[in-house]
């Protein structure tokens, strides 16, 4: 079963917001970065490599800064927001400043310290099943301590299982893996104490595999090759603790080919005509034009498409009231790309009452 239209539409909204934000900051020229003497001085050493590829060094510096901003946006909001949409999950932070620290026993903490020490000095290899058996048993409820602060970028649960995922950069800092493993072990122990009847899974997730070659499918991955590219990840994490590329997105949706679906949505919207198309669907006076409806359909904006297809009925109803006319005439999207769900709800309710 593929992703629902509702899910696809919400992902489309995230794509639109992300594109608009990056358009606002796109460097049309190098005026915002006129003086970068140190950068330019260092880049002189690479002038032969730039030959025929980069003609404007100041613009290249500005563009590099813009691309860094895109990477940050994808890593800090887009991937996380889309993940929440797909799995009906949320971000959870069990910290002293948020929900409060969860509890683990001193025995669990001591066992986790032993596991980390053994992995650090290479006297043991990561083994998810073995580690969980050690931290989930013999819980001494008489001596409880605060688990370390931990969060999950994605958290969802059903009647049988808790799934927590920490979304990581595909190039994490060196030395990061040891601390990440300790946090996950304490997080798993604490969640098991809180939900003793449920299965607990805590993964690190990577939205794509940067080691995939041009000749390979963009959604494919090679976990062995990827792990070799990350410092110390093999030392602290077993393969079944990692979700990469397709396996990450498919875990969230419980469906196949989810990553390709997301890429298809982005490709449908992220065209050179994006800004012009967005301006059209933000202009209520153009609702009757075929182009307006064409863009809505291509961009998977099913809710607004429904309203436009029922436009004649809606105008007949709203013409009876000045307040309803004001609601009808509101823009479907604001300048930041946020869809007006309040407007949609009001207008769709009018149609339901009429039916």
mmCIF file of C-alpha atoms in Angstrom:
data_model
loop_
_atom_site.group_PDB
_atom_site.id
_atom_site.type_symbol
_atom_site.label_atom_id
_atom_site.label_comp_id
_atom_site.label_asym_id
_atom_site.label_seq_id
_atom_site.Cartn_x
_atom_site.Cartn_y
_atom_site.Cartn_z
ATOM 1 C CA UNK A 1 0.000 0.000 0.000
ATOM 2 C CA UNK A 2 1.451 3.373 -1.065
ATOM 3 C CA UNK A 3 1.517 6.542 1.019
ATOM 4 C CA UNK A 4 -1.927 8.104 1.393
ATOM 5 C CA UNK A 5 -2.860 11.279 -0.469
ATOM 6 C CA UNK A 6 -3.034 13.072 2.875
ATOM 7 C CA UNK A 7 0.546 12.095 3.686
ATOM 8 C CA UNK A 8 1.789 13.011 0.212
ATOM 9 C CA UNK A 9 0.100 16.401 0.441
ATOM 10 C CA UNK A 10 1.698 17.181 3.804
ATOM 11 C CA UNK A 11 5.109 16.264 2.411
ATOM 12 C CA UNK A 12 4.417 18.620 -0.515
ATOM 13 C CA UNK A 13 3.795 21.424 1.957
ATOM 14 C CA UNK A 14 7.194 20.802 3.554
ATOM 15 C CA UNK A 15 8.860 20.882 0.133
ATOM 16 C CA UNK A 16 7.181 24.191 -0.723
ATOM 17 C CA UNK A 17 8.193 25.819 2.584
ATOM 18 C CA UNK A 18 11.778 24.604 2.215
ATOM 19 C CA UNK A 19 12.106 25.878 -1.365
ATOM 20 C CA UNK A 20 10.654 29.293 -0.547
ATOM 21 C CA UNK A 21 13.014 29.752 2.377
ATOM 22 C CA UNK A 22 16.028 28.942 0.211
ATOM 23 C CA UNK A 23 14.852 31.225 -2.614
ATOM 24 C CA UNK A 24 14.801 34.117 -0.152
ATOM 25 C CA UNK A 25 18.496 33.541 0.560
ATOM 26 C CA UNK A 26 19.757 32.555 -2.857
ATOM 27 C CA UNK A 27 22.818 34.648 -3.841
ATOM 28 C CA UNK A 28 21.904 36.325 -7.120
ATOM 29 C CA UNK A 29 25.401 37.852 -7.062
ATOM 30 C CA UNK A 30 28.360 38.169 -4.721
ATOM 31 C CA UNK A 31 27.378 41.555 -3.265
ATOM 32 C CA UNK A 32 26.593 39.981 0.107
ATOM 33 C CA UNK A 33 30.108 38.582 0.204
ATOM 34 C CA UNK A 34 32.230 41.291 -1.434
ATOM 35 C CA UNK A 35 35.143 40.934 0.912
ATOM 36 C CA UNK A 36 36.270 37.425 1.804
ATOM 37 C CA UNK A 37 40.033 37.902 1.509
ATOM 38 C CA UNK A 38 41.064 34.823 3.481
ATOM 39 C CA UNK A 39 38.749 32.522 1.546
ATOM 40 C CA UNK A 40 39.893 33.940 -1.780
ATOM 41 C CA UNK A 41 43.547 33.716 -0.789
ATOM 42 C CA UNK A 42 43.264 30.040 0.113
ATOM 43 C CA UNK A 43 41.234 29.257 -2.998
ATOM 44 C CA UNK A 44 44.088 30.552 -5.193
ATOM 45 C CA UNK A 45 45.795 27.207 -4.568
ATOM 46 C CA UNK A 46 42.892 25.455 -6.327
ATOM 47 C CA UNK A 47 42.640 27.784 -9.327
ATOM 48 C CA UNK A 48 43.815 25.071 -11.743
ATOM 49 C CA UNK A 49 41.085 22.736 -10.457
ATOM 50 C CA UNK A 50 38.450 25.476 -10.877
ATOM 51 C CA UNK A 51 39.509 26.136 -14.465
ATOM 52 C CA UNK A 52 36.510 25.744 -16.741
ATOM 53 C CA UNK A 53 34.232 24.964 -13.793
ATOM 54 C CA UNK A 54 34.162 28.088 -11.623
ATOM 55 C CA UNK A 55 34.542 31.537 -13.209
ATOM 56 C CA UNK A 56 33.393 33.753 -10.355
ATOM 57 C CA UNK A 57 35.162 32.971 -7.078
ATOM 58 C CA UNK A 58 33.207 35.493 -4.904
ATOM 59 C CA UNK A 59 29.925 34.057 -6.205
ATOM 60 C CA UNK A 60 31.239 30.538 -5.599
ATOM 61 C CA UNK A 61 31.926 31.483 -1.957
ATOM 62 C CA UNK A 62 28.405 32.907 -1.588
ATOM 63 C CA UNK A 63 26.878 29.851 -3.229
ATOM 64 C CA UNK A 64 28.845 27.553 -0.915
ATOM 65 C CA UNK A 65 27.426 29.418 2.076
ATOM 66 C CA UNK A 66 23.913 29.082 0.624
ATOM 67 C CA UNK A 67 24.383 25.347 0.070
ATOM 68 C CA UNK A 68 25.553 24.976 3.671
ATOM 69 C CA UNK A 69 22.288 26.632 4.703
ATOM 70 C CA UNK A 70 20.321 24.133 2.596
ATOM 71 C CA UNK A 71 22.171 21.252 4.254
ATOM 72 C CA UNK A 72 21.297 22.694 7.649
ATOM 73 C CA UNK A 73 17.630 23.108 6.709
ATOM 74 C CA UNK A 74 17.371 19.540 5.452
ATOM 75 C CA UNK A 75 19.148 18.117 8.485
ATOM 76 C CA UNK A 76 17.435 20.173 11.170
ATOM 77 C CA UNK A 77 13.881 20.436 9.905
ATOM 78 C CA UNK A 78 12.948 18.881 6.557
ATOM 79 C CA UNK A 79 14.007 15.280 7.221
ATOM 80 C CA UNK A 80 12.571 15.386 10.732
ATOM 81 C CA UNK A 81 9.252 16.949 9.702
ATOM 82 C CA UNK A 82 8.761 14.514 6.817
ATOM 83 C CA UNK A 83 9.625 11.597 9.087
ATOM 84 C CA UNK A 84 6.943 12.717 11.568
ATOM 85 C CA UNK A 85 4.392 12.991 8.768
ATOM 86 C CA UNK A 86 5.123 9.521 7.423
ATOM 87 C CA UNK A 87 5.074 7.633 10.733
ATOM 88 C CA UNK A 88 2.579 9.810 12.643
ATOM 89 C CA UNK A 89 5.330 10.367 15.160
ATOM 90 C CA UNK A 90 6.906 13.261 17.022
ATOM 91 C CA UNK A 91 10.109 14.468 18.613
ATOM 92 C CA UNK A 92 10.593 13.390 22.246
ATOM 93 C CA UNK A 93 13.084 14.958 24.650
ATOM 94 C CA UNK A 94 13.547 13.327 28.031
ATOM 95 C CA UNK A 95 15.713 15.998 29.611
ATOM 96 C CA UNK A 96 15.675 18.027 32.806
ATOM 97 C CA UNK A 97 14.395 21.029 30.821
ATOM 98 C CA UNK A 98 11.688 19.228 28.818
ATOM 99 C CA UNK A 99 9.730 16.151 29.936
ATOM 100 C CA UNK A 100 12.130 15.400 32.770
ATOM 101 C CA UNK A 101 14.715 12.650 33.029
ATOM 102 C CA UNK A 102 13.556 9.051 33.008
ATOM 103 C CA UNK A 103 14.848 6.563 35.572
ATOM 104 C CA UNK A 104 17.250 3.667 35.269
ATOM 105 C CA UNK A 105 18.616 1.453 38.015
ATOM 106 C CA UNK A 106 22.193 1.705 39.223
ATOM 107 C CA UNK A 107 22.650 -1.884 38.022
ATOM 108 C CA UNK A 108 21.593 -0.839 34.512
ATOM 109 C CA UNK A 109 23.962 2.122 34.555
ATOM 110 C CA UNK A 110 26.850 -0.066 35.688
ATOM 111 C CA UNK A 111 26.073 -2.598 32.955
ATOM 112 C CA UNK A 112 25.976 0.140 30.333
ATOM 113 C CA UNK A 113 29.345 1.440 31.548
ATOM 114 C CA UNK A 114 30.787 -2.061 31.146
ATOM 115 C CA UNK A 115 29.382 -2.364 27.618
ATOM 116 C CA UNK A 116 30.831 1.003 26.590
ATOM 117 C CA UNK A 117 34.212 0.184 28.142
ATOM 118 C CA UNK A 118 34.361 -3.190 26.375
ATOM 119 C CA UNK A 119 33.484 -1.616 23.030
ATOM 120 C CA UNK A 120 35.990 1.199 23.561
ATOM 121 C CA UNK A 121 38.929 -1.097 24.202
ATOM 122 C CA UNK A 122 37.879 -3.579 21.484
ATOM 123 C CA UNK A 123 37.362 -6.437 23.924
ATOM 124 C CA UNK A 124 33.821 -6.831 22.574
ATOM 125 C CA UNK A 125 31.975 -6.166 19.342
ATOM 126 C CA UNK A 126 28.586 -4.444 19.201
ATOM 127 C CA UNK A 127 25.731 -6.928 19.592
ATOM 128 C CA UNK A 128 22.247 -5.474 19.885
ATOM 129 C CA UNK A 129 20.509 -8.583 21.225
ATOM 130 C CA UNK A 130 23.188 -9.303 23.827
ATOM 131 C CA UNK A 131 23.360 -5.693 25.006
ATOM 132 C CA UNK A 132 19.599 -5.473 25.408
ATOM 133 C CA UNK A 133 19.456 -8.701 27.398
ATOM 134 C CA UNK A 134 22.019 -7.217 29.786
ATOM 135 C CA UNK A 135 20.317 -3.857 30.292
ATOM 136 C CA UNK A 136 16.697 -5.068 30.324
ATOM 137 C CA UNK A 137 17.052 -7.690 33.066
ATOM 138 C CA UNK A 138 17.672 -7.591 36.821
ATOM 139 C CA UNK A 139 16.320 -4.090 37.291
ATOM 140 C CA UNK A 140 16.789 -3.040 40.931
ATOM 141 C CA UNK A 141 13.887 -0.645 41.510
ATOM 142 C CA UNK A 142 15.197 0.196 44.984
ATOM 143 C CA UNK A 143 18.160 2.153 43.642
ATOM 144 C CA UNK A 144 17.033 4.353 40.754
ATOM 145 C CA UNK A 145 18.973 7.221 39.240
ATOM 146 C CA UNK A 146 18.243 9.740 36.519
ATOM 147 C CA UNK A 147 19.059 8.540 33.037
ATOM 148 C CA UNK A 148 21.229 10.948 31.089
ATOM 149 C CA UNK A 149 19.442 13.530 28.958
ATOM 150 C CA UNK A 150 18.358 11.956 25.703
ATOM 151 C CA UNK A 151 16.083 12.789 22.846
ATOM 152 C CA UNK A 152 14.685 11.035 19.817
ATOM 153 C CA UNK A 153 14.191 13.049 16.646
ATOM 154 C CA UNK A 154 11.453 10.563 15.749
ATOM 155 C CA UNK A 155 9.357 8.751 18.336
ATOM 156 C CA UNK A 156 6.253 6.641 17.758
ATOM 157 C CA UNK A 157 4.469 3.853 19.533
ATOM 158 C CA UNK A 158 1.632 1.399 19.101
ATOM 159 C CA UNK A 159 0.195 -1.210 21.437
ATOM 160 C CA UNK A 160 3.250 -3.444 21.108
ATOM 161 C CA UNK A 161 6.297 -1.362 20.291
ATOM 162 C CA UNK A 162 8.177 1.857 20.993
ATOM 163 C CA UNK A 163 10.422 3.094 18.171
ATOM 164 C CA UNK A 164 12.915 5.912 18.724
ATOM 165 C CA UNK A 165 15.271 7.204 16.036
ATOM 166 C CA UNK A 166 18.063 9.733 16.235
ATOM 167 C CA UNK A 167 18.544 11.275 12.785
ATOM 168 C CA UNK A 168 22.228 11.820 12.095
ATOM 169 C CA UNK A 169 24.257 13.717 9.544
ATOM 170 C CA UNK A 170 25.786 11.411 6.952
ATOM 171 C CA UNK A 171 29.150 12.840 8.036
ATOM 172 C CA UNK A 172 29.007 12.885 11.860
ATOM 173 C CA UNK A 173 31.870 14.342 13.847
ATOM 174 C CA UNK A 174 34.713 12.034 14.795
ATOM 175 C CA UNK A 175 34.315 10.802 18.346
ATOM 176 C CA UNK A 176 30.531 11.191 18.191
ATOM 177 C CA UNK A 177 29.710 7.505 18.035
ATOM 178 C CA UNK A 178 30.807 6.592 21.581
ATOM 179 C CA UNK A 179 28.585 9.218 23.183
ATOM 180 C CA UNK A 180 25.713 8.362 20.863
ATOM 181 C CA UNK A 181 25.910 4.672 21.811
ATOM 182 C CA UNK A 182 25.893 5.440 25.536
ATOM 183 C CA UNK A 183 22.916 7.758 25.134
ATOM 184 C CA UNK A 184 20.986 5.143 23.181
ATOM 185 C CA UNK A 185 21.725 2.387 25.699
ATOM 186 C CA UNK A 186 20.548 4.554 28.596
ATOM 187 C CA UNK A 187 17.557 5.656 26.525
ATOM 188 C CA UNK A 188 16.577 2.058 25.749
ATOM 189 C CA UNK A 189 16.941 1.026 29.401
ATOM 190 C CA UNK A 190 14.865 3.998 30.581
ATOM 191 C CA UNK A 191 12.139 3.439 27.998
ATOM 192 C CA UNK A 192 11.938 -0.257 28.904
ATOM 193 C CA UNK A 193 11.452 0.723 32.550
ATOM 194 C CA UNK A 194 8.702 3.157 31.526
ATOM 195 C CA UNK A 195 7.027 0.724 29.090
ATOM 196 C CA UNK A 196 7.898 -2.735 30.496
ATOM 197 C CA UNK A 197 5.364 -4.645 28.348
ATOM 198 C CA UNK A 198 6.464 -3.161 25.026
ATOM 199 C CA UNK A 199 9.327 -3.932 22.668
ATOM 200 C CA UNK A 200 11.842 -1.085 22.606
ATOM 201 C CA UNK A 201 13.817 -0.141 19.496
ATOM 202 C CA UNK A 202 16.254 2.766 19.339
ATOM 203 C CA UNK A 203 18.091 3.383 16.063
ATOM 204 C CA UNK A 204 20.377 5.917 14.501
ATOM 205 C CA UNK A 205 19.012 6.909 11.108
ATOM 206 C CA UNK A 206 20.676 8.358 8.013
ATOM 207 C CA UNK A 207 18.264 9.732 5.352
ATOM 208 C CA UNK A 208 20.504 8.773 2.408
ATOM 209 C CA UNK A 209 23.737 6.987 1.578
ATOM 210 C CA UNK A 210 26.369 9.428 0.260
ATOM 211 C CA UNK A 211 28.621 6.555 -0.842
ATOM 212 C CA UNK A 212 26.232 5.519 -3.634
ATOM 213 C CA UNK A 213 27.912 5.835 -7.040
ATOM 214 C CA UNK A 214 26.405 7.615 -10.053
ATOM 215 C CA UNK A 215 25.810 4.229 -11.682
ATOM 216 C CA UNK A 216 23.657 3.066 -8.743
ATOM 217 C CA UNK A 217 20.055 3.874 -7.890
ATOM 218 C CA UNK A 218 19.880 7.103 -5.885
ATOM 219 C CA UNK A 219 17.703 5.436 -3.269
ATOM 220 C CA UNK A 220 19.917 2.377 -2.833
ATOM 221 C CA UNK A 221 22.492 1.878 -0.123
ATOM 222 C CA UNK A 222 25.383 -0.313 0.905
ATOM 223 C CA UNK A 223 25.481 -0.526 4.692
ATOM 224 C CA UNK A 224 28.932 -2.156 4.902
ATOM 225 C CA UNK A 225 30.502 0.466 2.660
ATOM 226 C CA UNK A 226 28.712 3.298 4.437
ATOM 227 C CA UNK A 227 29.806 2.107 7.879
ATOM 228 C CA UNK A 228 33.411 1.949 6.718
ATOM 229 C CA UNK A 229 33.144 5.639 5.810
ATOM 230 C CA UNK A 230 32.157 6.719 9.355
ATOM 231 C CA UNK A 231 34.857 6.867 12.024
ATOM 232 C CA UNK A 232 34.177 4.419 14.878
ATOM 233 C CA UNK A 233 30.631 3.515 13.853
ATOM 234 C CA UNK A 234 31.583 -0.160 13.408
ATOM 235 C CA UNK A 235 33.267 -0.077 16.789
ATOM 236 C CA UNK A 236 30.112 0.948 18.661
ATOM 237 C CA UNK A 237 27.106 0.016 16.514
ATOM 238 C CA UNK A 238 25.849 -3.235 15.044
ATOM 239 C CA UNK A 239 24.224 -3.239 11.610
ATOM 240 C CA UNK A 240 20.753 -3.816 13.057
ATOM 241 C CA UNK A 241 20.988 -0.575 15.035
ATOM 242 C CA UNK A 242 21.324 1.522 11.872
ATOM 243 C CA UNK A 243 18.664 2.628 9.405
ATOM 244 C CA UNK A 244 20.101 3.934 6.138
ATOM 245 C CA UNK A 245 18.449 5.452 3.065
ATOM 246 C CA UNK A 246 15.593 3.196 1.897
ATOM 247 C CA UNK A 247 15.625 1.180 5.127
ATOM 248 C CA UNK A 248 15.183 4.397 7.137
ATOM 249 C CA UNK A 249 12.187 5.714 5.198
ATOM 250 C CA UNK A 250 10.571 2.284 4.784
ATOM 251 C CA UNK A 251 10.798 1.712 8.555
ATOM 252 C CA UNK A 252 8.863 4.926 9.107
ATOM 253 C CA UNK A 253 6.122 4.122 6.626
ATOM 254 C CA UNK A 254 6.019 0.320 6.877
ATOM 255 C CA UNK A 255 5.891 0.450 3.079
ATOM 256 C CA UNK A 256 8.343 -0.161 0.253
ATOM 257 C CA UNK A 257 9.878 2.515 -2.001
ATOM 258 C CA UNK A 258 9.059 5.402 0.365
ATOM 259 C CA UNK A 259 12.306 7.232 -0.339
ATOM 260 C CA UNK A 260 11.595 7.214 -4.075
ATOM 261 C CA UNK A 261 8.103 8.550 -3.424
ATOM 262 C CA UNK A 262 9.562 11.467 -1.465
ATOM 263 C CA UNK A 263 12.070 12.197 -4.236
ATOM 264 C CA UNK A 264 9.259 12.075 -6.812
ATOM 265 C CA UNK A 265 7.279 14.658 -4.821
ATOM 266 C CA UNK A 266 10.303 16.950 -4.607
ATOM 267 C CA UNK A 267 11.022 16.566 -8.334
ATOM 268 C CA UNK A 268 7.411 17.412 -9.176
ATOM 269 C CA UNK A 269 7.654 20.701 -7.276
ATOM 270 C CA UNK A 270 11.322 21.733 -7.472
ATOM 271 C CA UNK A 271 11.474 22.901 -11.083
ATOM 272 C CA UNK A 272 12.843 26.160 -12.542
ATOM 273 C CA UNK A 273 9.224 27.387 -12.718
ATOM 274 C CA UNK A 274 8.661 26.871 -8.986
ATOM 275 C CA UNK A 275 8.572 30.497 -7.907
ATOM 276 C CA UNK A 276 6.290 31.564 -10.753
ATOM 277 C CA UNK A 277 3.967 28.639 -10.053
ATOM 278 C CA UNK A 278 3.836 29.431 -6.347
ATOM 279 C CA UNK A 279 2.919 33.029 -7.118
ATOM 280 C CA UNK A 280 0.014 31.766 -9.222
ATOM 281 C CA UNK A 281 -1.488 29.521 -6.530
ATOM 282 C CA UNK A 282 -1.003 32.264 -3.948
ATOM 283 C CA UNK A 283 -3.184 34.609 -5.996
ATOM 284 C CA UNK A 284 -6.847 33.907 -5.337
ATOM 285 C CA UNK A 285 -7.900 35.859 -8.442
ATOM 286 C CA UNK A 286 -6.381 33.117 -10.585
ATOM 287 C CA UNK A 287 -8.427 30.246 -9.103
ATOM 288 C CA UNK A 288 -10.583 29.979 -12.199
ATOM 289 C CA UNK A 289 -7.611 29.590 -14.550
ATOM 290 C CA UNK A 290 -6.684 26.117 -15.837
ATOM 291 C CA UNK A 291 -3.052 26.787 -14.882
ATOM 292 C CA UNK A 292 -4.018 27.187 -11.216
ATOM 293 C CA UNK A 293 -5.658 23.756 -11.137
ATOM 294 C CA UNK A 294 -2.814 22.216 -13.159
ATOM 295 C CA UNK A 295 -0.238 23.324 -10.573
ATOM 296 C CA UNK A 296 -2.337 22.072 -7.668
ATOM 297 C CA UNK A 297 -2.617 18.659 -9.273
ATOM 298 C CA UNK A 298 1.062 18.398 -10.196
ATOM 299 C CA UNK A 299 2.122 19.474 -6.688
ATOM 300 C CA UNK A 300 -0.247 16.990 -4.994
ATOM 301 C CA UNK A 301 -2.206 19.760 -3.241
ATOM 302 C CA UNK A 302 -5.361 17.665 -3.051
ATOM 303 C CA UNK A 303 -7.223 19.747 -0.459
ATOM 304 C CA UNK A 304 -6.983 22.967 -2.427
ATOM 305 C CA UNK A 305 -7.714 21.076 -5.642
ATOM 306 C CA UNK A 306 -10.949 19.846 -4.065
ATOM 307 C CA UNK A 307 -11.958 23.405 -3.159
ATOM 308 C CA UNK A 308 -11.222 24.690 -6.661
ATOM 309 C CA UNK A 309 -13.256 21.884 -8.224
ATOM 310 C CA UNK A 310 -16.150 22.942 -5.979
ATOM 311 C CA UNK A 311 -15.541 26.658 -6.506
ATOM 312 C CA UNK A 312 -18.934 27.368 -8.085
ATOM 313 C CA UNK A 313 -20.765 25.891 -5.082
ATOM 314 C CA UNK A 314 -18.494 27.662 -2.592
ATOM 315 C CA UNK A 315 -19.013 31.087 -4.206
ATOM 316 C CA UNK A 316 -22.780 30.561 -4.216
ATOM 317 C CA UNK A 317 -22.682 29.914 -0.464
ATOM 318 C CA UNK A 318 -20.144 32.590 0.511
ATOM 319 C CA UNK A 319 -21.919 35.315 -1.480
ATOM 320 C CA UNK A 320 -24.643 35.283 1.200
ATOM 321 C CA UNK A 321 -22.292 36.628 3.892
ATOM 322 C CA UNK A 322 -19.544 39.251 4.057
ATOM 323 C CA UNK A 323 -17.641 37.171 6.620
ATOM 324 C CA UNK A 324 -17.769 34.078 4.415
ATOM 325 C CA UNK A 325 -16.556 36.147 1.460
ATOM 326 C CA UNK A 326 -13.551 37.241 3.519
ATOM 327 C CA UNK A 327 -12.713 33.617 4.289
ATOM 328 C CA UNK A 328 -13.098 32.646 0.634
ATOM 329 C CA UNK A 329 -10.826 35.460 -0.533
ATOM 330 C CA UNK A 330 -7.953 34.610 1.820
ATOM 331 C CA UNK A 331 -4.850 33.280 0.084
ATOM 332 C CA UNK A 332 -4.391 29.526 0.126
ATOM 333 C CA UNK A 333 -0.706 29.983 1.079
ATOM 334 C CA UNK A 334 1.064 32.695 3.009
ATOM 335 C CA UNK A 335 4.392 34.198 1.951
ATOM 336 C CA UNK A 336 6.308 31.494 3.831
ATOM 337 C CA UNK A 337 4.516 28.691 2.007
ATOM 338 C CA UNK A 338 2.275 27.673 4.898
ATOM 339 C CA UNK A 339 -1.109 26.387 3.776
ATOM 340 C CA UNK A 340 -4.211 27.927 5.356
ATOM 341 C CA UNK A 341 -5.808 24.860 6.897
ATOM 342 C CA UNK A 342 -8.285 27.068 8.816
ATOM 343 C CA UNK A 343 -9.609 28.414 5.545
ATOM 344 C CA UNK A 344 -9.837 24.913 4.071
ATOM 345 C CA UNK A 345 -11.749 23.635 7.108
ATOM 346 C CA UNK A 346 -14.241 26.510 7.000
ATOM 347 C CA UNK A 347 -14.946 26.148 3.297
ATOM 348 C CA UNK A 348 -15.103 22.342 3.258
ATOM 349 C CA UNK A 349 -17.506 22.451 6.220
ATOM 350 C CA UNK A 350 -19.770 24.754 4.219
ATOM 351 C CA UNK A 351 -19.867 22.221 1.409
ATOM 352 C CA UNK A 352 -20.601 19.371 3.835
ATOM 353 C CA UNK A 353 -23.480 21.290 5.405
ATOM 354 C CA UNK A 354 -24.945 22.001 1.994
ATOM 355 C CA UNK A 355 -24.743 18.322 1.014
#
